[in-house]
XYZ file of C-alpha atoms in Angstrom:
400
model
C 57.276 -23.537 104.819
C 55.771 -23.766 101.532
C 51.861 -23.973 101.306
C 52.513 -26.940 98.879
C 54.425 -28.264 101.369
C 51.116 -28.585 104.268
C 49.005 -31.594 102.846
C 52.326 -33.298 103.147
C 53.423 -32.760 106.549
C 49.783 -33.074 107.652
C 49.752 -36.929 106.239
C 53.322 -37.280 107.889
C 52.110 -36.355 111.351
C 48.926 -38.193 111.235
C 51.536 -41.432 109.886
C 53.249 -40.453 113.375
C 50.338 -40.945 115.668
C 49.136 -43.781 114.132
C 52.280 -45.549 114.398
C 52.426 -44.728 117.967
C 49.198 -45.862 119.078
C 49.660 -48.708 117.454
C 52.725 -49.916 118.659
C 51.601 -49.645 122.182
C 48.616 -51.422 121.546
C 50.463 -54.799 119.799
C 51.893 -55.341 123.420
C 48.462 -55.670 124.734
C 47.861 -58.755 124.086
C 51.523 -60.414 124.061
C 51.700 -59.346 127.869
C 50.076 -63.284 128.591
C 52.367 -64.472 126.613
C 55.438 -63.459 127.952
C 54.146 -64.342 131.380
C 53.645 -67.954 130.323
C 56.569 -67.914 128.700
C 59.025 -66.883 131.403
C 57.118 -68.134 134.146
C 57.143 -65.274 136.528
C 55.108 -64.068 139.029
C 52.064 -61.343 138.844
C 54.266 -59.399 140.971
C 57.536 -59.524 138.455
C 55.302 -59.009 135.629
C 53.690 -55.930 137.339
C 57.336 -54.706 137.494
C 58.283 -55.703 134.551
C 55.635 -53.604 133.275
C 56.479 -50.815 134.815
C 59.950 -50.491 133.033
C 57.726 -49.724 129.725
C 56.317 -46.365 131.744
C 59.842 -45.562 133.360
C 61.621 -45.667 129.892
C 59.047 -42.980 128.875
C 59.121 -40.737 131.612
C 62.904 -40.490 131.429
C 62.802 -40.527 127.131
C 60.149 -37.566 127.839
C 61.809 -35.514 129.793
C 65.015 -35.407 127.151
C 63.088 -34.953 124.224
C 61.577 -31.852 124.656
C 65.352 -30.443 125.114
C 66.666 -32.208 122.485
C 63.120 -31.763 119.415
C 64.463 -27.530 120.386
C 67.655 -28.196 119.945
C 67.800 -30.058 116.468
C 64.229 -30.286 115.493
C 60.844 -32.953 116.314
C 62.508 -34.926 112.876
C 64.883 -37.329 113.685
C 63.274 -37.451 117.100
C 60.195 -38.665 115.480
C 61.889 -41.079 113.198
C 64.232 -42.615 115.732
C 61.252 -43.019 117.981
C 59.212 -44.913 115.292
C 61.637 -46.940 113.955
C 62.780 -47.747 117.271
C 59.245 -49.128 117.661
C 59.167 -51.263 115.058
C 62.386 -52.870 115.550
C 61.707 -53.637 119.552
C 58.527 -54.777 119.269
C 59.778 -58.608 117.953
C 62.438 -58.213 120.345
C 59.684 -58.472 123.713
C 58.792 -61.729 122.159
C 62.654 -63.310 122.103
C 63.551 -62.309 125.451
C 64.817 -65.387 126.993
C 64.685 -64.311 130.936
C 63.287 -61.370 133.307
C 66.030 -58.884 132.937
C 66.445 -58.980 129.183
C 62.631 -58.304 128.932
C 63.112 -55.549 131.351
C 66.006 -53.873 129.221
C 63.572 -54.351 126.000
C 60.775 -52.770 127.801
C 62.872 -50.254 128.973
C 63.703 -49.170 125.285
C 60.397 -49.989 123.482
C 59.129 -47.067 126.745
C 61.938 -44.695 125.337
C 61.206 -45.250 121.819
C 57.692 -44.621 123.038
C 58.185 -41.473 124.798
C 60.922 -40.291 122.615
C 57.687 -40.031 119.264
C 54.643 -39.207 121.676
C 57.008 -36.031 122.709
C 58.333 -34.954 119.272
C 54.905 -35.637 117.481
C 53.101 -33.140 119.472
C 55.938 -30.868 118.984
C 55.435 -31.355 115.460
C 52.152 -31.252 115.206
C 52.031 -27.748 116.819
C 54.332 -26.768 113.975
C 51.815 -27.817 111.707
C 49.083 -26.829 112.946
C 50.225 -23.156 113.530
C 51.792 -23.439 110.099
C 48.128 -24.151 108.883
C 46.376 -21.307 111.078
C 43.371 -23.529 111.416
C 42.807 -26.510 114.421
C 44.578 -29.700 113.690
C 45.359 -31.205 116.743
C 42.217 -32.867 117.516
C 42.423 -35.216 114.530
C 45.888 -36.050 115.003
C 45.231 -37.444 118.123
C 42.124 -38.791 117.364
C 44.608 -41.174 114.853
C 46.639 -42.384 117.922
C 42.941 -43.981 119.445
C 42.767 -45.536 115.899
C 46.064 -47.130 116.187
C 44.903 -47.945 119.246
C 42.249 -49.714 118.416
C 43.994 -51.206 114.749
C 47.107 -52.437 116.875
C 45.255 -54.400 119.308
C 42.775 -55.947 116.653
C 45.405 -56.989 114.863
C 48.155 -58.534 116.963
C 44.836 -60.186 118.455
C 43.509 -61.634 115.284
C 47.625 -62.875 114.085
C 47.629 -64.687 117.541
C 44.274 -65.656 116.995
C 45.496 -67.325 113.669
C 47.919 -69.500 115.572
C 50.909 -67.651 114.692
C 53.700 -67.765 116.969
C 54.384 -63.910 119.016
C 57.822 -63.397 117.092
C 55.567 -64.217 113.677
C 52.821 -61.592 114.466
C 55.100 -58.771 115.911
C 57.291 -59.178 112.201
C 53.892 -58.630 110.366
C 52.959 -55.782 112.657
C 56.771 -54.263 112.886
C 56.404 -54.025 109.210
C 53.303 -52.067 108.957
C 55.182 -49.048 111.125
C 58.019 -49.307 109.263
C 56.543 -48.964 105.862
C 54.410 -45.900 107.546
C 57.453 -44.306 108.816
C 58.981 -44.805 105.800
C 56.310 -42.641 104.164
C 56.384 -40.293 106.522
C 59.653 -39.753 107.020
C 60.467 -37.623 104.036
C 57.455 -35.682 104.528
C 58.202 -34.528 108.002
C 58.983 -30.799 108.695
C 62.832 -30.165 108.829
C 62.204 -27.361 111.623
C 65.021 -24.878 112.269
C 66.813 -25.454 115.293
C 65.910 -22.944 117.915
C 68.960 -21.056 118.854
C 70.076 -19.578 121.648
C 67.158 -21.197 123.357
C 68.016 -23.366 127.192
C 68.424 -26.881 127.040
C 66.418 -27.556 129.865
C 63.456 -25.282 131.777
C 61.392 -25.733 134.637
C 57.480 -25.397 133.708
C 56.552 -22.030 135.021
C 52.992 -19.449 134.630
C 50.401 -20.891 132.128
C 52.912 -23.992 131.597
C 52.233 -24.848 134.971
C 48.810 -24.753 134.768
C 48.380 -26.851 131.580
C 50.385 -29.545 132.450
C 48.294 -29.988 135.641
C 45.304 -29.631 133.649
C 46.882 -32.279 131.531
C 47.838 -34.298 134.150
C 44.218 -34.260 135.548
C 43.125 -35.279 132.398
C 44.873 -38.335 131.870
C 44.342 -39.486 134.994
C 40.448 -39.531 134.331
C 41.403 -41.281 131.285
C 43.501 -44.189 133.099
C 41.222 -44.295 136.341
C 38.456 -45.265 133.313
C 40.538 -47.666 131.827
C 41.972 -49.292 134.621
C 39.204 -49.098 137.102
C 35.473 -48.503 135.481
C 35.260 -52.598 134.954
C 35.195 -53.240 138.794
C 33.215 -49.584 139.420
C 30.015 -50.598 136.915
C 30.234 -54.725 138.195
C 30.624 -53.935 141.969
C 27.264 -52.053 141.300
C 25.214 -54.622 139.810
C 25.291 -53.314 136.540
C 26.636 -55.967 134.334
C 28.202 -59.574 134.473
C 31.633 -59.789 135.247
C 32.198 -60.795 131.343
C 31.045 -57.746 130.386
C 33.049 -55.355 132.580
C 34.931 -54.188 129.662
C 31.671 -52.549 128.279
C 32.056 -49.291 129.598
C 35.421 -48.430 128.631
C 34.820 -49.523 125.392
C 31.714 -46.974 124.907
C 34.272 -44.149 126.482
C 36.995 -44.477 124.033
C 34.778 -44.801 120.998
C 33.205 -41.853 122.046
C 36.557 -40.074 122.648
C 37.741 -40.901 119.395
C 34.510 -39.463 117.596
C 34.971 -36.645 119.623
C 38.348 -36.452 118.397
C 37.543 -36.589 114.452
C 34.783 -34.033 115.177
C 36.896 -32.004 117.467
C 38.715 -29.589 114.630
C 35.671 -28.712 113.328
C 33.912 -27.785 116.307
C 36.818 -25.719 117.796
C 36.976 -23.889 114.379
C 33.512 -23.217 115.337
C 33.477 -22.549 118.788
C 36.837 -21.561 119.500
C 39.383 -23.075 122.340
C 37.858 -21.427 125.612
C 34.407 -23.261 124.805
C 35.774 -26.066 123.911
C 37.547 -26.314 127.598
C 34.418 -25.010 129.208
C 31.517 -27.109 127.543
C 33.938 -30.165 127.096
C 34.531 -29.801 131.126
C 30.975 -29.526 131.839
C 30.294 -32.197 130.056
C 32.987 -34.858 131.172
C 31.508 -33.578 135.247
C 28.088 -34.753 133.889
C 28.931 -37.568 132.058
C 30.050 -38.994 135.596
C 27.019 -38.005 137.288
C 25.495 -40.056 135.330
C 27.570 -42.774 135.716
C 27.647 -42.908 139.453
C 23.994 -42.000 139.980
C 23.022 -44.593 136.933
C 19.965 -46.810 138.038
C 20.402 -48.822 134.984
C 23.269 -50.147 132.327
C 21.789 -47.800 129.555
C 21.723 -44.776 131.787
C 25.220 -46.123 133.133
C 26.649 -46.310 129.516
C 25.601 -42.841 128.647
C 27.756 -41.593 130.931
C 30.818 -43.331 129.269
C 29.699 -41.579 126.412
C 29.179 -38.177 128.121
C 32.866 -38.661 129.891
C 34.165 -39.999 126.508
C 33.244 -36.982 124.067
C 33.617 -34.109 127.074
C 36.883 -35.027 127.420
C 38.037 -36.394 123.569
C 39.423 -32.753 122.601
C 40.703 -31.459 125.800
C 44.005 -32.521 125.880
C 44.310 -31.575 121.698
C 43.687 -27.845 123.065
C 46.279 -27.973 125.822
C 48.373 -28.813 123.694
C 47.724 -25.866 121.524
C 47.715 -23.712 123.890
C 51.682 -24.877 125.039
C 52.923 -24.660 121.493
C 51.509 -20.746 121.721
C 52.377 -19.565 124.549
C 55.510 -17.216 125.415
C 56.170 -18.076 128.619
C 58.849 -20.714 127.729
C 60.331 -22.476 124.463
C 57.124 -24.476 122.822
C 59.059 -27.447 122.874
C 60.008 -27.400 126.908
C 56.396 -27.183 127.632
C 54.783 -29.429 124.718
C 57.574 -32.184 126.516
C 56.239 -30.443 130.159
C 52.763 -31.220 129.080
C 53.390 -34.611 128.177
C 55.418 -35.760 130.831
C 53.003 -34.827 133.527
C 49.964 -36.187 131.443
C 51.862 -39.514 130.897
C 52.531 -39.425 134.932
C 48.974 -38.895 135.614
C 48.543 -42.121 133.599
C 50.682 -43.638 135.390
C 50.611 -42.819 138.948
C 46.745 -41.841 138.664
C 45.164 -45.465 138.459
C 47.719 -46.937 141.602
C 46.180 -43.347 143.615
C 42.472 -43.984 142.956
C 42.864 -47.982 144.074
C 44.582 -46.058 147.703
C 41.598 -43.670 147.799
C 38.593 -46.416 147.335
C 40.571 -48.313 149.912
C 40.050 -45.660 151.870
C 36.913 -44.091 151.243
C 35.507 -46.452 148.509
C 35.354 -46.802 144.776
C 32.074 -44.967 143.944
C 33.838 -42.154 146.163
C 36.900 -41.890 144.121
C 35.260 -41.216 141.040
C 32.971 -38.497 142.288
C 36.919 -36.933 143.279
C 37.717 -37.406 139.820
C 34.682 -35.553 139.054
C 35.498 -32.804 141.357
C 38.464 -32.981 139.999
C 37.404 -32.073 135.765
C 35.484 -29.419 137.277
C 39.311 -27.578 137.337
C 39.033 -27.571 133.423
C 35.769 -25.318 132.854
C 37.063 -22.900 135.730
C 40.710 -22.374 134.403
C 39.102 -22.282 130.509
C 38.960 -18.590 130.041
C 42.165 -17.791 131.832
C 43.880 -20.277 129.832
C 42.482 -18.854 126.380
C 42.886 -15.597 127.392
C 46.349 -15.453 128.734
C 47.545 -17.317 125.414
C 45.287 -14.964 123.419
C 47.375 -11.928 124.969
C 49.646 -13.672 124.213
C 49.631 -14.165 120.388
C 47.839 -10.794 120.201
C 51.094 -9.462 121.347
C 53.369 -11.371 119.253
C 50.758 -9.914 116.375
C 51.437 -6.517 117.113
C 54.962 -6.961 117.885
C 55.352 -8.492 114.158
C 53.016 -5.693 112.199
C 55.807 -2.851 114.136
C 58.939 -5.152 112.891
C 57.148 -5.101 108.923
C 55.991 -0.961 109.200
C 59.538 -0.182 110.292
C 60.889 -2.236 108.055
C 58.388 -0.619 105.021
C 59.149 2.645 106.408
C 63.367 2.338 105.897
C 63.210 1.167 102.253
């Protein structure tokens, strides 16, 4: 790839995660909507919901296999496109089961980008030969956060669902549109396996991954009832807390390329870790709300960039195709996600809430302890594939 060509497929991947986090994030608030509108149950709409996570897991697993086998592209475009054109279609779903097919696909077309992107933005980054990966996903918490502001403010407006999912439909479309002549061809990989089980570091990442998300969901899904059970704020304000975690995980995020230029990948496990471990010490030991939403903060920016570095680390490592374990990694963080929240609600049943966090504490503490063999297995690792290389081109010199 042409040097000319970086600035390019840099704006083209960021385009990618944007659109991503912000298609997830229109749904948000149309989920009310749809329950009014077809009159069901919490219980059907819980499983309604669920078809979004199951059409992920199963896009996931095929497009790691399928991003090796002709290239994160037209993975990436069918996946954002996809988006764009499913998203009015959860709002014209007439009965239960249609919505669940819709859902079903808008989770595949989900999956199907979040895999390929990452993919991608591997290729770019090791194309560039200088840390990229934090920012990129730093512009999935903005679309995030622009999605969800504005489907809310459309609705808000008093136009109708269908109305504000065209408007927001639009804006992915015209940013895949941009991006989709800017996105790296990639050579398919041949000769490569369709399909491989996670095995060595691979292994280990994705359960670090896996870890990781689930910290993230248990926040998102369960800090509310942890911070109002304990006196700390009104129920109105339960939201507070997770709202002071992801703003500090997207800062963290924007900052995060810089400071593992700086720092390097092992510290940025270690220190990030550490602090993530304190930032819920804090939390759970708060005597106050400030104290309490310090610890968001802590939680927020300890953990913001380490998921960016797993990532990394899959793309370099030997072990497997970078593709099979990027899709790996993703999978198993998407399942932590998923499954994570519905395991901590079993464990404070058990044992209480305030308990399961200090497990998820326990539980980060994996991250600072596996940091140097993780950065210096996939150091050997690239050190090898160095010297490998610099044989190839003196051999090479040496016959002509």
């Amino acid at each position: 790839m042409r040097s000319s060509d970086q600035p390019e497929a840099r704006l083209a991947t960021r385009l990618s995660f944007l659109v991503a986090g912000f298609g997830i994030a229109c749904w948000a608030p149309l989920v009310p909507f749809a329950k009014e509108r077809l009159g069901v149950t919490d219980a059907t709409l819980g499983m309604l919901l669920l078809c979004i996570g199951i059409g992920s897991v199963v896009a996931m697993i095929l497009t790691g296999p399928l991003s090796g086998r002709f290239g994160s592209k037209p993975v990436i475009v069918a996946g954002g496109f996809g988006l764009a054109a499913l998203l009015p279609m959860l709002t014209l779903a007439p009965d239960p089961v249609t919505l669940a097919v819709a859902l079903l696909a808008f989770g595949a077309a989900l999956g199907s980008i979040d895999v390929a992107m990452n993919i991608h933005a591997v290729e770019v980054e090791r194309a560039a030969s200088v840390p990229l990966m934090s920012g990129f996903h730093a512009l999935f918490s903005i679309g995030g956060f622009a999605g969800a502001g504005t489907m809310t403010t459309l609705l808000s407006w008093k136009l109708d669902p269908t109305a504000g999912t065209s408007v927001c439909a639009t804006i992915m479309a015209v940013c895949m549109a941009v991006a989709t002549p800017r996105l790296l061809r990639g050579a398919p990989a041949a000769g490569e396996p369709l399909f491989a089980a996670p095995r060595g570091i691979v292994l280990l990442l994705a359960g670090l991954a896996a870890a990781t998300f689930l910290v993230e969901g248990a926040v998102l899904d369960w800090s509310a009832l942890l911070i109002t059970r304990a006196g700390l704020v009104a129920a109105q304000q339960g939201g507070t807390g997770y709202m002071f975690f992801a703003i500090a995980m997207t800062i963290g995020r924007l900052a995060g390329d810089a400071v593992t230029h700086r720092i390097g990948d092992r510290a940025v496990l270690f220190l990030g870790g550490l602090m993530a471990v304190a930032g819920f010490a804090v939390l759970l030991l708060a005597p106050g709300i400030a104290i309490a939403m310090a610890g968001f903060v802590f939680i927020g920016l300890g953990a913001s960039n380490i998921v960016p570095v797993l990532f990394r680390k899959a793309g370099s490592q030997t072990v497997m195709p970078a593709a099979l374990a990027v899709g790996a990694i993703t999978t198993t963080g998407y399942a932590g996600v998923l499954v994570g929240p519905a395991g901590i609600g079993l464990v404070a049943e058990a044992v209480g809430l305030k308990a399961a966090f200090w497990m998820l504490a326990a539980l980060m503490c994996l991250v600072p302890a596996t940091a140097s063999i993780i950065a210096g297995e996939t150091g050997r690792r690239r050190a090898a594939d160095r010297a490998v290389a610099a044989a190839r081109e003196q051999e090479y010199l040496e016959r002509n």
